[in-house]
PDB file of C-alpha atoms in Angstrom:
ATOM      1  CA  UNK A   1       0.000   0.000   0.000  1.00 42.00           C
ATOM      2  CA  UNK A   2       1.096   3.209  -0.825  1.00 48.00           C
ATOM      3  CA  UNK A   3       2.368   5.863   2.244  1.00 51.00           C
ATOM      4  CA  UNK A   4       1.490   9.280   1.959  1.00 51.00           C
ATOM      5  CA  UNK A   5       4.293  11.878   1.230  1.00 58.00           C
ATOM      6  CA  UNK A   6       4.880  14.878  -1.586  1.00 61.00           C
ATOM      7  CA  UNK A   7       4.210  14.060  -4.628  1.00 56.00           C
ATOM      8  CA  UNK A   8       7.623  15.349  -7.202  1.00 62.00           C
ATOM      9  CA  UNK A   9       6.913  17.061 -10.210  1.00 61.00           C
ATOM     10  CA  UNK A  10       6.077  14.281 -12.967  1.00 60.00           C
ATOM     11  CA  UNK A  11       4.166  11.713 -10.441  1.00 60.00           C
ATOM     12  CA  UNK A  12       0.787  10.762 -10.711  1.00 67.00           C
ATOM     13  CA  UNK A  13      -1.859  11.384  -8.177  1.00 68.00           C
ATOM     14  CA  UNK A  14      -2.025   8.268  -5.813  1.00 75.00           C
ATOM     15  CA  UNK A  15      -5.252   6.272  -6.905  1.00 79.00           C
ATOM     16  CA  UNK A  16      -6.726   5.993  -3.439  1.00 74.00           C
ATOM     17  CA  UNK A  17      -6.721  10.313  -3.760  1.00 76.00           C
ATOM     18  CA  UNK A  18      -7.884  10.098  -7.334  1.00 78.00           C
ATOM     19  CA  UNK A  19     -10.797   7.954  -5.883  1.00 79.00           C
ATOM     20  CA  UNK A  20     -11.823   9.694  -2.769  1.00 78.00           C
ATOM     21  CA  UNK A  21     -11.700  13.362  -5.250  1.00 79.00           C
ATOM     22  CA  UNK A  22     -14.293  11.208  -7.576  1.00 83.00           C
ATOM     23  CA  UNK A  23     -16.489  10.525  -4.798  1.00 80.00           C
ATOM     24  CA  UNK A  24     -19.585  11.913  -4.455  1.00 83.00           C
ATOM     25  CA  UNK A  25     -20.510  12.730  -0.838  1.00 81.00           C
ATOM     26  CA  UNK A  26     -24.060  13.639   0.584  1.00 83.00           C
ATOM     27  CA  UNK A  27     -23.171  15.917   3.249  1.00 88.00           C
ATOM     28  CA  UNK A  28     -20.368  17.555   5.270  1.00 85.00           C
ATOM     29  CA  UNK A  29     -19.698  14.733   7.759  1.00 85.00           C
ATOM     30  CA  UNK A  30     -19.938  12.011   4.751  1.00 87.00           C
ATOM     31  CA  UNK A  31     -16.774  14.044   3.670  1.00 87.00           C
ATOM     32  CA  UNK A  32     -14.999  14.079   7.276  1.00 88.00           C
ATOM     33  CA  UNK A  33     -16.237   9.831   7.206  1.00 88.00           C
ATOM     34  CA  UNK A  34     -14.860   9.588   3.931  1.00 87.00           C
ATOM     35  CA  UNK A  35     -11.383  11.533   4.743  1.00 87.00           C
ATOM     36  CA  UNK A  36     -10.667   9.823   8.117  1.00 91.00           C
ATOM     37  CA  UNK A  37     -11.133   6.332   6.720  1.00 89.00           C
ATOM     38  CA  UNK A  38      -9.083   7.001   3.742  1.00 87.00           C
ATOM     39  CA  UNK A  39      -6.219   8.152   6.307  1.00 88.00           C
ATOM     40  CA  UNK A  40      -6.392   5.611   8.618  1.00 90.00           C
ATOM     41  CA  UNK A  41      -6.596   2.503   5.610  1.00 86.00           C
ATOM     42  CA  UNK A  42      -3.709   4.331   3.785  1.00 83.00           C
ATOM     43  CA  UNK A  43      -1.329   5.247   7.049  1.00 86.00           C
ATOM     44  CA  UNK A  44      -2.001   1.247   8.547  1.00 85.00           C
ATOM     45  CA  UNK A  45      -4.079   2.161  11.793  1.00 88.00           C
ATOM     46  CA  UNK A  46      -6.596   0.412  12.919  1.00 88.00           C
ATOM     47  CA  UNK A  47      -9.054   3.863  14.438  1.00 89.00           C
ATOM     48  CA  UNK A  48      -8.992   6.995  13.946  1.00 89.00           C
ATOM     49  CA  UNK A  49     -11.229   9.763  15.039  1.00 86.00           C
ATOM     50  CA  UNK A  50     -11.562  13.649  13.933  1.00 87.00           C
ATOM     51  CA  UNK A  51     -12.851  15.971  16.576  1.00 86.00           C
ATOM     52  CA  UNK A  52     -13.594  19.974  15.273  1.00 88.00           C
ATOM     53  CA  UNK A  53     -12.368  22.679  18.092  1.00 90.00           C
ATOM     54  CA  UNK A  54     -14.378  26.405  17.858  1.00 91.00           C
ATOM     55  CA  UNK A  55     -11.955  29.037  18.679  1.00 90.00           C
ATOM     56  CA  UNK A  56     -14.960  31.250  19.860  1.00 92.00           C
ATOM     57  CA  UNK A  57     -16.377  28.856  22.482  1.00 92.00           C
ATOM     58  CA  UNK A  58     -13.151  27.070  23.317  1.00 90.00           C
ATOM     59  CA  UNK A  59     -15.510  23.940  22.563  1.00 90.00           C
ATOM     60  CA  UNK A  60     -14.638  20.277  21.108  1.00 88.00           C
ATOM     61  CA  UNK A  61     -17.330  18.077  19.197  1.00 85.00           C
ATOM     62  CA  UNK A  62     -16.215  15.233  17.734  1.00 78.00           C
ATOM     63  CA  UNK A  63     -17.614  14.822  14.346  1.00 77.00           C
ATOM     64  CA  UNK A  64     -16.789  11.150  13.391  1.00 85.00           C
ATOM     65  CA  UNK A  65     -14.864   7.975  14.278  1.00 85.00           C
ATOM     66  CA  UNK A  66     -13.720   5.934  11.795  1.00 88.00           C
ATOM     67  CA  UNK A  67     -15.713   3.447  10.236  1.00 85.00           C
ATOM     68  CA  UNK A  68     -13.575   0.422  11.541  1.00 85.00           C
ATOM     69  CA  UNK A  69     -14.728   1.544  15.359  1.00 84.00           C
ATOM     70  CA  UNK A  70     -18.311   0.898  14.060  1.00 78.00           C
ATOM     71  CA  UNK A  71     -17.373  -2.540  13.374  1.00 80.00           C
ATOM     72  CA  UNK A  72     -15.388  -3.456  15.989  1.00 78.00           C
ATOM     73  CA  UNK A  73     -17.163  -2.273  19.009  1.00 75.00           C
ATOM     74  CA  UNK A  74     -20.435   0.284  20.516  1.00 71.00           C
ATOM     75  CA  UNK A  75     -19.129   3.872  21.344  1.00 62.00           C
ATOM     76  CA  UNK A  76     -20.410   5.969  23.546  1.00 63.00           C
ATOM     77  CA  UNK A  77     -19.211   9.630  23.956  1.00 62.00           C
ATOM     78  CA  UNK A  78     -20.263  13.248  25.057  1.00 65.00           C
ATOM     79  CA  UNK A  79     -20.131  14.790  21.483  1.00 76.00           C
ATOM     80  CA  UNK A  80     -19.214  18.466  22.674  1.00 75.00           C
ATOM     81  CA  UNK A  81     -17.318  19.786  25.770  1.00 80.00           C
ATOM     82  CA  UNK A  82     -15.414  22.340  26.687  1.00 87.00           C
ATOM     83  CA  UNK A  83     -11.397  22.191  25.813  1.00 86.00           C
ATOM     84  CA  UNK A  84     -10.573  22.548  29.649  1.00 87.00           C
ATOM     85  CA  UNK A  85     -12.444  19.353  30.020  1.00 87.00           C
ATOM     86  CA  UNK A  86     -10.113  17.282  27.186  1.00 83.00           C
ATOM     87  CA  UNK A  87      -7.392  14.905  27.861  1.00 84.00           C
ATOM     88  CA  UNK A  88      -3.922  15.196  27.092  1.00 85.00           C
ATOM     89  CA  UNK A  89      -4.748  14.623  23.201  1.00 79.00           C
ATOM     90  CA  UNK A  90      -5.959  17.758  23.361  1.00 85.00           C
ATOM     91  CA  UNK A  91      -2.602  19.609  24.078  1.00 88.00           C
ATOM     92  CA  UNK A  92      -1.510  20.226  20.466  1.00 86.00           C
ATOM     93  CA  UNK A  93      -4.261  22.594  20.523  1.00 87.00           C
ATOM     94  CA  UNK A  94      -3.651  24.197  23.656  1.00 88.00           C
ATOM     95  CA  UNK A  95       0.026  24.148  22.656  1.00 90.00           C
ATOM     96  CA  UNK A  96       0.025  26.379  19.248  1.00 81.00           C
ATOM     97  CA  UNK A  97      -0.040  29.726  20.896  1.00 59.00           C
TER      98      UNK A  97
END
Protein backbone atom coordinates (compact mmCIF):
# COMPACT_ATOMS: atom_id res chain seq x y z
CA UNK A 1 0.00 0.00 0.00
CA UNK A 2 1.10 3.21 -0.83
CA UNK A 3 2.37 5.86 2.24
CA UNK A 4 1.49 9.28 1.96
CA UNK A 5 4.29 11.88 1.23
CA UNK A 6 4.88 14.88 -1.59
CA UNK A 7 4.21 14.06 -4.63
CA UNK A 8 7.62 15.35 -7.20
CA UNK A 9 6.91 17.06 -10.21
CA UNK A 10 6.08 14.28 -12.97
CA UNK A 11 4.17 11.71 -10.44
CA UNK A 12 0.79 10.76 -10.71
CA UNK A 13 -1.86 11.38 -8.18
CA UNK A 14 -2.02 8.27 -5.81
CA UNK A 15 -5.25 6.27 -6.90
CA UNK A 16 -6.73 5.99 -3.44
CA UNK A 17 -6.72 10.31 -3.76
CA UNK A 18 -7.88 10.10 -7.33
CA UNK A 19 -10.80 7.95 -5.88
CA UNK A 20 -11.82 9.69 -2.77
CA UNK A 21 -11.70 13.36 -5.25
CA UNK A 22 -14.29 11.21 -7.58
CA UNK A 23 -16.49 10.53 -4.80
CA UNK A 24 -19.59 11.91 -4.46
CA UNK A 25 -20.51 12.73 -0.84
CA UNK A 26 -24.06 13.64 0.58
CA UNK A 27 -23.17 15.92 3.25
CA UNK A 28 -20.37 17.55 5.27
CA UNK A 29 -19.70 14.73 7.76
CA UNK A 30 -19.94 12.01 4.75
CA UNK A 31 -16.77 14.04 3.67
CA UNK A 32 -15.00 14.08 7.28
CA UNK A 33 -16.24 9.83 7.21
CA UNK A 34 -14.86 9.59 3.93
CA UNK A 35 -11.38 11.53 4.74
CA UNK A 36 -10.67 9.82 8.12
CA UNK A 37 -11.13 6.33 6.72
CA UNK A 38 -9.08 7.00 3.74
CA UNK A 39 -6.22 8.15 6.31
CA UNK A 40 -6.39 5.61 8.62
CA UNK A 41 -6.60 2.50 5.61
CA UNK A 42 -3.71 4.33 3.79
CA UNK A 43 -1.33 5.25 7.05
CA UNK A 44 -2.00 1.25 8.55
CA UNK A 45 -4.08 2.16 11.79
CA UNK A 46 -6.60 0.41 12.92
CA UNK A 47 -9.05 3.86 14.44
CA UNK A 48 -8.99 6.99 13.95
CA UNK A 49 -11.23 9.76 15.04
CA UNK A 50 -11.56 13.65 13.93
CA UNK A 51 -12.85 15.97 16.58
CA UNK A 52 -13.59 19.97 15.27
CA UNK A 53 -12.37 22.68 18.09
CA UNK A 54 -14.38 26.40 17.86
CA UNK A 55 -11.95 29.04 18.68
CA UNK A 56 -14.96 31.25 19.86
CA UNK A 57 -16.38 28.86 22.48
CA UNK A 58 -13.15 27.07 23.32
CA UNK A 59 -15.51 23.94 22.56
CA UNK A 60 -14.64 20.28 21.11
CA UNK A 61 -17.33 18.08 19.20
CA UNK A 62 -16.21 15.23 17.73
CA UNK A 63 -17.61 14.82 14.35
CA UNK A 64 -16.79 11.15 13.39
CA UNK A 65 -14.86 7.98 14.28
CA UNK A 66 -13.72 5.93 11.79
CA UNK A 67 -15.71 3.45 10.24
CA UNK A 68 -13.57 0.42 11.54
CA UNK A 69 -14.73 1.54 15.36
CA UNK A 70 -18.31 0.90 14.06
CA UNK A 71 -17.37 -2.54 13.37
CA UNK A 72 -15.39 -3.46 15.99
CA UNK A 73 -17.16 -2.27 19.01
CA UNK A 74 -20.43 0.28 20.52
CA UNK A 75 -19.13 3.87 21.34
CA UNK A 76 -20.41 5.97 23.55
CA UNK A 77 -19.21 9.63 23.96
CA UNK A 78 -20.26 13.25 25.06
CA UNK A 79 -20.13 14.79 21.48
CA UNK A 80 -19.21 18.47 22.67
CA UNK A 81 -17.32 19.79 25.77
CA UNK A 82 -15.41 22.34 26.69
CA UNK A 83 -11.40 22.19 25.81
CA UNK A 84 -10.57 22.55 29.65
CA UNK A 85 -12.44 19.35 30.02
CA UNK A 86 -10.11 17.28 27.19
CA UNK A 87 -7.39 14.90 27.86
CA UNK A 88 -3.92 15.20 27.09
CA UNK A 89 -4.75 14.62 23.20
CA UNK A 90 -5.96 17.76 23.36
CA UNK A 91 -2.60 19.61 24.08
CA UNK A 92 -1.51 20.23 20.47
CA UNK A 93 -4.26 22.59 20.52
CA UNK A 94 -3.65 24.20 23.66
CA UNK A 95 0.03 24.15 22.66
CA UNK A 96 0.03 26.38 19.25
CA UNK A 97 -0.04 29.73 20.90
Amino acid sequence: MEKFGQLRKGEDIPAYVQNFCNRRFLTERDIYQGFLDLIVDNANNEVGYLHLYDEETQDIALNVWSSRVYEECMTSHTSHYPMKDAGIWADAIRQRH
